[in-house]
XYZ file of N, CA and C in Angstrom:
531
model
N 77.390 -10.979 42.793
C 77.491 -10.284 44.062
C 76.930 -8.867 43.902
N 76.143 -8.467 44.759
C 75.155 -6.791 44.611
C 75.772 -6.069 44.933
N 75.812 -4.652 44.428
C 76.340 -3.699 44.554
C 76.102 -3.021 45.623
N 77.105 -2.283 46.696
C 76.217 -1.257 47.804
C 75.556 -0.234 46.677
N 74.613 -0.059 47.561
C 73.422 1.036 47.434
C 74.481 2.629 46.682
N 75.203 3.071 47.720
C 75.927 4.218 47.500
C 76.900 4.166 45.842
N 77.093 2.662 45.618
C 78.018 2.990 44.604
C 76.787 3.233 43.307
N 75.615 2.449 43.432
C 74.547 2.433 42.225
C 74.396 4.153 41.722
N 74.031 4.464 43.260
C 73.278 5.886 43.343
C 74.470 6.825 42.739
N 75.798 6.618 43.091
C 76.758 7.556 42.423
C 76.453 7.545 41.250
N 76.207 6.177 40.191
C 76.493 5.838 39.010
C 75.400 6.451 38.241
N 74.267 6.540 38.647
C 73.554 6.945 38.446
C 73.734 8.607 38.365
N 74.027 9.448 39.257
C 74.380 11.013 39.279
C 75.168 11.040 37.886
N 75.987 10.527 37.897
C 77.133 10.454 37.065
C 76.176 10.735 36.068
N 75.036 9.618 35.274
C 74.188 9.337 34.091
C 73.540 10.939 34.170
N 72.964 11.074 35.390
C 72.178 12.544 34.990
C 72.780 13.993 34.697
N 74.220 13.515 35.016
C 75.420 14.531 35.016
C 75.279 14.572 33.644
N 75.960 13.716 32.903
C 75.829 13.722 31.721
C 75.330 13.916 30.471
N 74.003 13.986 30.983
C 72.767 14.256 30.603
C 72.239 15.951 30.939
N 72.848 16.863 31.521
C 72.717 17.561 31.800
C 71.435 17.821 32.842
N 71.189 16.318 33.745
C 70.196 16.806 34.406
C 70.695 16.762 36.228
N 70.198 17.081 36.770
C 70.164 16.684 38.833
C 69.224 15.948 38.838
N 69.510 15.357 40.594
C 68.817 14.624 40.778
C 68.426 14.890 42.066
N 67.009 15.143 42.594
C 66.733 15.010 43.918
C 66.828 13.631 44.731
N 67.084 13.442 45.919
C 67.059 12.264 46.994
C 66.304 11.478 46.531
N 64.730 11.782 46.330
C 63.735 10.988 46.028
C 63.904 10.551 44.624
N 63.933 11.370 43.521
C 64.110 10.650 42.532
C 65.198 9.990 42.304
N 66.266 10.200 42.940
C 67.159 8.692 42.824
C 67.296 7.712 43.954
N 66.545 7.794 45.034
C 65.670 6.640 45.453
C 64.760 5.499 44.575
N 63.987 6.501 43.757
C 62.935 5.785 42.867
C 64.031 5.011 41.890
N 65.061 5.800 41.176
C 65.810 5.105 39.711
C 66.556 3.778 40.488
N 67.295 4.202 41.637
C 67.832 3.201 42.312
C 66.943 1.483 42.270
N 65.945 1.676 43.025
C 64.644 1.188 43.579
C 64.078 0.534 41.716
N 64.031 1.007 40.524
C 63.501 0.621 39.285
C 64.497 0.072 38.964
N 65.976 0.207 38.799
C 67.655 -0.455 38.759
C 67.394 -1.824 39.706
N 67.017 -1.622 40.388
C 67.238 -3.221 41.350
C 66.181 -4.146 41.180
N 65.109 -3.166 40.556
C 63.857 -4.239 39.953
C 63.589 -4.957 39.007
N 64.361 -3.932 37.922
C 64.542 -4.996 36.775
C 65.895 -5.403 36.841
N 66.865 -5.357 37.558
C 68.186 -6.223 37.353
C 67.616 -7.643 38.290
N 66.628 -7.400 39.196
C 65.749 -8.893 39.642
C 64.943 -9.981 38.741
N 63.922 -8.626 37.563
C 63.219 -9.152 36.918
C 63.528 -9.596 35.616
N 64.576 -8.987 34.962
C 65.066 -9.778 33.844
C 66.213 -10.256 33.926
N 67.200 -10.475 34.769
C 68.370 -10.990 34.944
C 67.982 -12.110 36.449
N 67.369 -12.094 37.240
C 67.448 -12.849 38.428
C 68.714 -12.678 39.133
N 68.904 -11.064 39.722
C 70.419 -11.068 40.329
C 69.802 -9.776 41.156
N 70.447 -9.745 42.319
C 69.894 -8.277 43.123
C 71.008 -7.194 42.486
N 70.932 -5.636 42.299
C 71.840 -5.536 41.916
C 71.938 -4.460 43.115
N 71.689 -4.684 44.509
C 72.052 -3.621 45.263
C 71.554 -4.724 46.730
N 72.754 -4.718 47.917
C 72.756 -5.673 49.083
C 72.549 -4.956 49.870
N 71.075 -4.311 50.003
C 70.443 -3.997 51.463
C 69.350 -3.952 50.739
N 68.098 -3.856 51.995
C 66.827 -3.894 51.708
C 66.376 -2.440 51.294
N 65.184 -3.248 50.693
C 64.466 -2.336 50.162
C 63.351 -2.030 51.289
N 62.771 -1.086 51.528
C 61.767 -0.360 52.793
C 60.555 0.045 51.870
N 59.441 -0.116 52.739
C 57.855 0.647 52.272
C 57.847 1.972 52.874
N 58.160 3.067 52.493
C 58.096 4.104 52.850
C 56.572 4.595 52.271
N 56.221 5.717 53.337
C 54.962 6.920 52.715
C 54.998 7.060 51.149
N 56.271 7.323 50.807
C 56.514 8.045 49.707
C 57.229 7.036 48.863
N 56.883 5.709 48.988
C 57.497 4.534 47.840
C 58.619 4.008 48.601
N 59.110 2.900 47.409
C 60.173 2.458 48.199
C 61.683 3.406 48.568
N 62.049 2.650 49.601
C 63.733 3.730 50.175
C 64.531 2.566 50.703
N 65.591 3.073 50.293
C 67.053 2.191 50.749
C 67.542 3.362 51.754
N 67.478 2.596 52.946
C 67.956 3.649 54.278
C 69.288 4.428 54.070
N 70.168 3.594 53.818
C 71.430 3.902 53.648
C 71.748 5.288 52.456
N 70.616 5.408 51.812
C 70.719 6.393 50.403
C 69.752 7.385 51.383
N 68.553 7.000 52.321
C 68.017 8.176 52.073
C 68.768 9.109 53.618
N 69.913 8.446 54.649
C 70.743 8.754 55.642
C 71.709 9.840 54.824
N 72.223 9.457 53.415
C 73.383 9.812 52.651
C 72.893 11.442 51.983
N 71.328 11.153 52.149
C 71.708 12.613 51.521
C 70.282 13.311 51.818
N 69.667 12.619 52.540
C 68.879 13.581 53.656
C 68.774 15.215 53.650
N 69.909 15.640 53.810
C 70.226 17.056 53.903
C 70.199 17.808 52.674
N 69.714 16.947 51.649
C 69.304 17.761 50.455
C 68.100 18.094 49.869
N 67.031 17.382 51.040
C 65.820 17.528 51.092
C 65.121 17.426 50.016
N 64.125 18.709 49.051
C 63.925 18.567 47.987
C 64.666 19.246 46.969
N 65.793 19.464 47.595
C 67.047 19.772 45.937
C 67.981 19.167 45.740
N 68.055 19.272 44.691
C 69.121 18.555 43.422
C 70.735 18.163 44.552
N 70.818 17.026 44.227
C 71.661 16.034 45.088
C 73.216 17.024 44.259
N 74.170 17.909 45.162
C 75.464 18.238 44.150
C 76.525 17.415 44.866
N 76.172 16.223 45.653
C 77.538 15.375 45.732
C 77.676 14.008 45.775
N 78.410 13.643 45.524
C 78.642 11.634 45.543
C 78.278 10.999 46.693
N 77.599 10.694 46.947
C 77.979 9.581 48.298
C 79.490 9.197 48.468
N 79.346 9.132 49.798
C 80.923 8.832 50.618
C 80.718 7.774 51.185
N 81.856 7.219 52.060
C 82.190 6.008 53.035
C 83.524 6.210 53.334
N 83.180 6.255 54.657
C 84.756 6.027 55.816
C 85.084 4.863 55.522
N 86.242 4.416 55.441
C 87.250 2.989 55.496
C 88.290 3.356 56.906
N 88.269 1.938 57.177
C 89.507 2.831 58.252
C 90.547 1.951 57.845
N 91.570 2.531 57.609
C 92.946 1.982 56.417
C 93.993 0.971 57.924
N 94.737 0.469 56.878
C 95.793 -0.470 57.341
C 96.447 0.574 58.541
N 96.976 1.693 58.672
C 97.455 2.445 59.844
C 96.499 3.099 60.698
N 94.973 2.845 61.275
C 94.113 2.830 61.657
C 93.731 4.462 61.568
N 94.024 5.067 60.297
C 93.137 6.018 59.860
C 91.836 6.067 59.493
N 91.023 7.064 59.308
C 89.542 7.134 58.607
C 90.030 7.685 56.884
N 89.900 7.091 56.147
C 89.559 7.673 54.680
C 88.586 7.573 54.695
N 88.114 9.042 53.619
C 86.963 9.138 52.749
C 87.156 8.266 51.325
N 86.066 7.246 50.932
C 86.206 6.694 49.553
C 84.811 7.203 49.308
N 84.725 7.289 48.009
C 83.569 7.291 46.740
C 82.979 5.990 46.422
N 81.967 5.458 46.637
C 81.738 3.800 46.161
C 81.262 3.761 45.134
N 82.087 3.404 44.375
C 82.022 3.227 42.640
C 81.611 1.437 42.454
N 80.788 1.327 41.174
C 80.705 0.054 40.679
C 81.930 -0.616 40.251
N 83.087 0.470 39.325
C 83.650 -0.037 39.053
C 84.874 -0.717 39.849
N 84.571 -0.667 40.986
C 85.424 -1.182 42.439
C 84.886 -2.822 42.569
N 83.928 -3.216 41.843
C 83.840 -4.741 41.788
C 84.767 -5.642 41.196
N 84.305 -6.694 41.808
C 85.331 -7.601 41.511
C 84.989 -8.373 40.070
N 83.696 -8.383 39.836
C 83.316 -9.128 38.469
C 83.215 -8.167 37.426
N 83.839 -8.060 36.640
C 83.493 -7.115 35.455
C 82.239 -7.115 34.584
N 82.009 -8.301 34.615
C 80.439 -8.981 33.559
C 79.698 -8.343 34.365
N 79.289 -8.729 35.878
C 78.379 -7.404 36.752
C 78.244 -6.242 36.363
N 79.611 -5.690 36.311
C 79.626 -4.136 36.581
C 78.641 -4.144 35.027
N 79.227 -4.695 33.813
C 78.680 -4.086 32.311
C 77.175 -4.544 33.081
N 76.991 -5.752 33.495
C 75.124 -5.821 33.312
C 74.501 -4.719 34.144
N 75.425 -4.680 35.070
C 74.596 -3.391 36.186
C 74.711 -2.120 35.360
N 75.699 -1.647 34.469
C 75.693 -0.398 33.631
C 74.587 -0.674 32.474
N 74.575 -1.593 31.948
C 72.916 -2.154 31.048
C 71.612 -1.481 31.019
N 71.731 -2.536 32.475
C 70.690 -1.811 32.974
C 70.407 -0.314 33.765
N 71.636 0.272 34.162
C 71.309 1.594 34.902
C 71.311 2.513 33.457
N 71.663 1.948 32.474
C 71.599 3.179 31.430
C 69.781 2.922 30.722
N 69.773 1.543 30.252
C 68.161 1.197 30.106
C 66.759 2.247 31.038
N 67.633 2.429 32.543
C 66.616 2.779 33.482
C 66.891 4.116 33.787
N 67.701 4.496 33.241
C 67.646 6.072 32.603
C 67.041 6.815 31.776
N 67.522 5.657 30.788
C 66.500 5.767 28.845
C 64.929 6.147 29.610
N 64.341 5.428 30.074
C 63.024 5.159 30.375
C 62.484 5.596 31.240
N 63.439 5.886 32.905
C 62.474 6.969 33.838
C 63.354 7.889 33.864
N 64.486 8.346 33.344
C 64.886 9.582 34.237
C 64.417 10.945 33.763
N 63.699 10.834 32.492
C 62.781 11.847 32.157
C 61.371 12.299 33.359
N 61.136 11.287 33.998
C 60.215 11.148 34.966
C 60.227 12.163 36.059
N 59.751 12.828 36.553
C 59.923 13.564 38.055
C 59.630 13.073 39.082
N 60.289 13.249 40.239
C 60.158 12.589 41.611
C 59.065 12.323 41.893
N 57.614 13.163 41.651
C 56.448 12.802 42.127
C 55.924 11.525 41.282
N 56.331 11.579 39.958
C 55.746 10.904 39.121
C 56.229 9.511 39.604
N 57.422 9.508 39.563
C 58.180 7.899 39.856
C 57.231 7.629 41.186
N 57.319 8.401 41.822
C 56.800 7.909 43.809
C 55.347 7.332 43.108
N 54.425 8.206 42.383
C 52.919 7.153 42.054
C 53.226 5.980 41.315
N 54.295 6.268 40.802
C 54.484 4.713 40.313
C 54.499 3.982 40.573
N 55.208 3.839 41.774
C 55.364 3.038 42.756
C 54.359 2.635 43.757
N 53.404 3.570 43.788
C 52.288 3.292 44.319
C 50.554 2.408 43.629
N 51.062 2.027 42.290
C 50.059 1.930 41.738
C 50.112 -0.082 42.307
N 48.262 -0.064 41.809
C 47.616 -1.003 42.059
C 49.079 -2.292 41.624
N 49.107 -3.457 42.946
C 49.731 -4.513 42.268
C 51.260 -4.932 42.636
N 51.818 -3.233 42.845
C 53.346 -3.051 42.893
C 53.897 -3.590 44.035
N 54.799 -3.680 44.106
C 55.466 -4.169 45.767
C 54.949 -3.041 46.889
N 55.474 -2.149 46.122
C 55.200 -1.168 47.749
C 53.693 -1.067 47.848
N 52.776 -1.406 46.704
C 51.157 -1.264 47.335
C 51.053 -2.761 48.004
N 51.741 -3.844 47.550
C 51.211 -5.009 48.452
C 51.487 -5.305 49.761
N 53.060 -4.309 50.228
C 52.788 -4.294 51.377
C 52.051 -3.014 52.078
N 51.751 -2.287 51.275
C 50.880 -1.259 51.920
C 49.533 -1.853 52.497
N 48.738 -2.693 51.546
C 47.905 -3.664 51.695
C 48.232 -4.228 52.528
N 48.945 -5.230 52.940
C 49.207 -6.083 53.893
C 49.315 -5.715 55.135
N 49.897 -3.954 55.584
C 50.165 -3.257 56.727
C 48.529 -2.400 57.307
N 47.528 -2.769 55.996
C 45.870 -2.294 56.083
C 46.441 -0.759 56.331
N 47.361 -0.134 55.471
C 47.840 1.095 54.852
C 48.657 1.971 56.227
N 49.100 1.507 56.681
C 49.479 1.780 57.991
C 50.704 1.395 57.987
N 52.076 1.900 57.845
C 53.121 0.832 57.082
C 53.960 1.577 58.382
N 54.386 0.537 59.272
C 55.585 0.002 60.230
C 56.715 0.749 59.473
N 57.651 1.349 60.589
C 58.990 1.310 60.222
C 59.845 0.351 59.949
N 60.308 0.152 59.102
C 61.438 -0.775 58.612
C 60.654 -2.155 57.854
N 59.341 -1.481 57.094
C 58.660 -2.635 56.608
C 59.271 -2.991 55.105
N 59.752 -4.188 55.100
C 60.559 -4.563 54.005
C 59.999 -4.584 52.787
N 60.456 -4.602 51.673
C 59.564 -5.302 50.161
C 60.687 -6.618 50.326
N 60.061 -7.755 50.404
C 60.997 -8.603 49.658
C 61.378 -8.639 48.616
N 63.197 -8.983 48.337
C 63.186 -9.546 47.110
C 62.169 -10.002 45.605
N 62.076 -11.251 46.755
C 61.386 -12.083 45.579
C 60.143 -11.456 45.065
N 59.475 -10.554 46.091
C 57.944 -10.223 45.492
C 58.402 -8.746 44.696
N 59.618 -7.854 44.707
C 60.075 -7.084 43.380
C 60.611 -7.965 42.458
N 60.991 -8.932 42.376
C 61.688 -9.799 41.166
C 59.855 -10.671 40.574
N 59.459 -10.788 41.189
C 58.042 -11.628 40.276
C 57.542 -10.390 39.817
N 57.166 -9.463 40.558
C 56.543 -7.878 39.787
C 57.254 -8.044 38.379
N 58.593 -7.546 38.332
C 59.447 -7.040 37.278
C 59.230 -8.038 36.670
N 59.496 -9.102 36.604
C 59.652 -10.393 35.917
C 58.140 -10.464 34.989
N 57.012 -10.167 35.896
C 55.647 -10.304 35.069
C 55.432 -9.160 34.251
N 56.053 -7.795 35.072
C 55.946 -6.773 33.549
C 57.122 -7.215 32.380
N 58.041 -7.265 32.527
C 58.683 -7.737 31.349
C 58.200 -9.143 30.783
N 57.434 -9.911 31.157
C 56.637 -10.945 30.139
C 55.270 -10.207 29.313
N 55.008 -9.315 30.387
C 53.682 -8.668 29.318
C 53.869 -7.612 28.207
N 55.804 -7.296 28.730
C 55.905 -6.471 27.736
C 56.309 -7.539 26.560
N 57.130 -7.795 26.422
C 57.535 -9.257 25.666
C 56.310 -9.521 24.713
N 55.199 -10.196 25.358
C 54.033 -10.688 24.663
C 53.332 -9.267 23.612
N 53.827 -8.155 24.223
C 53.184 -7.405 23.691
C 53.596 -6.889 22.103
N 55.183 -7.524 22.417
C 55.578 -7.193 20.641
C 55.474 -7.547 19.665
């Protein structure tokens, strides 16, 4: 079962916290967005239940880029939230944490991989990840291609065509060792 978007993206702050780094909107759009690609491409599991979007600027999960919008291009200093409205028809504020799942084996593979996809882009800068995403081949260039570069609001990446991407770079990396 996939994680909301908001609890990944916390988990993630958390990693750059730790690390002594921030994170702008966009670049944890992008880590988010590389987290759900290879938890497609080497595991075959989504690890985040909303779509993924072709944005100008690479892919975006609406719900992450609504959440913190207002931080424009600086360093993200808070968690994502969510209203619940409780058993006495109050509004709470909750934090959406991974570790609020119900499968534990998830949560470790989704921590796997969000620490793997740390190791490897979070050295990266926002601009850098966004060309990444733009290069020849990728999801967000095939539907850029497909939109004849003109990309519709709310133009999806499917699933399956980020899970064959990921899936074919991790065979070429594979072959390559």
């Amino acid at each position: 079962m996939p994680f909301p978007p908001k609890a990944i993206a916390n988990r993630l702050l958390d990693l750059a916290e730790q690390h002594g780094e921030s994170l702008t909107p966009m670049k944890l759009q992008k880590l988010v967005y590389y987290s759900h690609g290879w938890m497609l491409g080497i595991r075959n599991r989504e690890l985040i239940n909303e779509d993924v979007e072709a944005w100008k600027f690479g892919p975006v999960i609406r719900s992450l880029f609504r959440e913190f919008v207002e931080f424009g291009m600086k360093p993200i200093t808070e968690r994502a939230n969510d209203m619940k409205l409780t058993d006495d028809f109050d509004w709470e504020i909750t934090t959406p944490s991974i570790d609020e799942h119900d499968a534990p084996d998830e949560v470790v593979d989704a921590d796997e991989v969000l620490n793997k996809v740390w190791e490897v882009y979070g050295g990266f800068t926002a601009t850098r990840l966004s060309k990444m995403t733009h290069m020849p081949g990728t999801p967000w260039d095939q539907i850029y291609k497909k939109h004849s570069g003109h990309l519709p609001d709310r133009a999806l990446i499917p699933n399956d065509m980020i899970r064959e991407y990921f899936a074919n770079v991790a065979a070429r990396k594979a072959a390559e060792r």
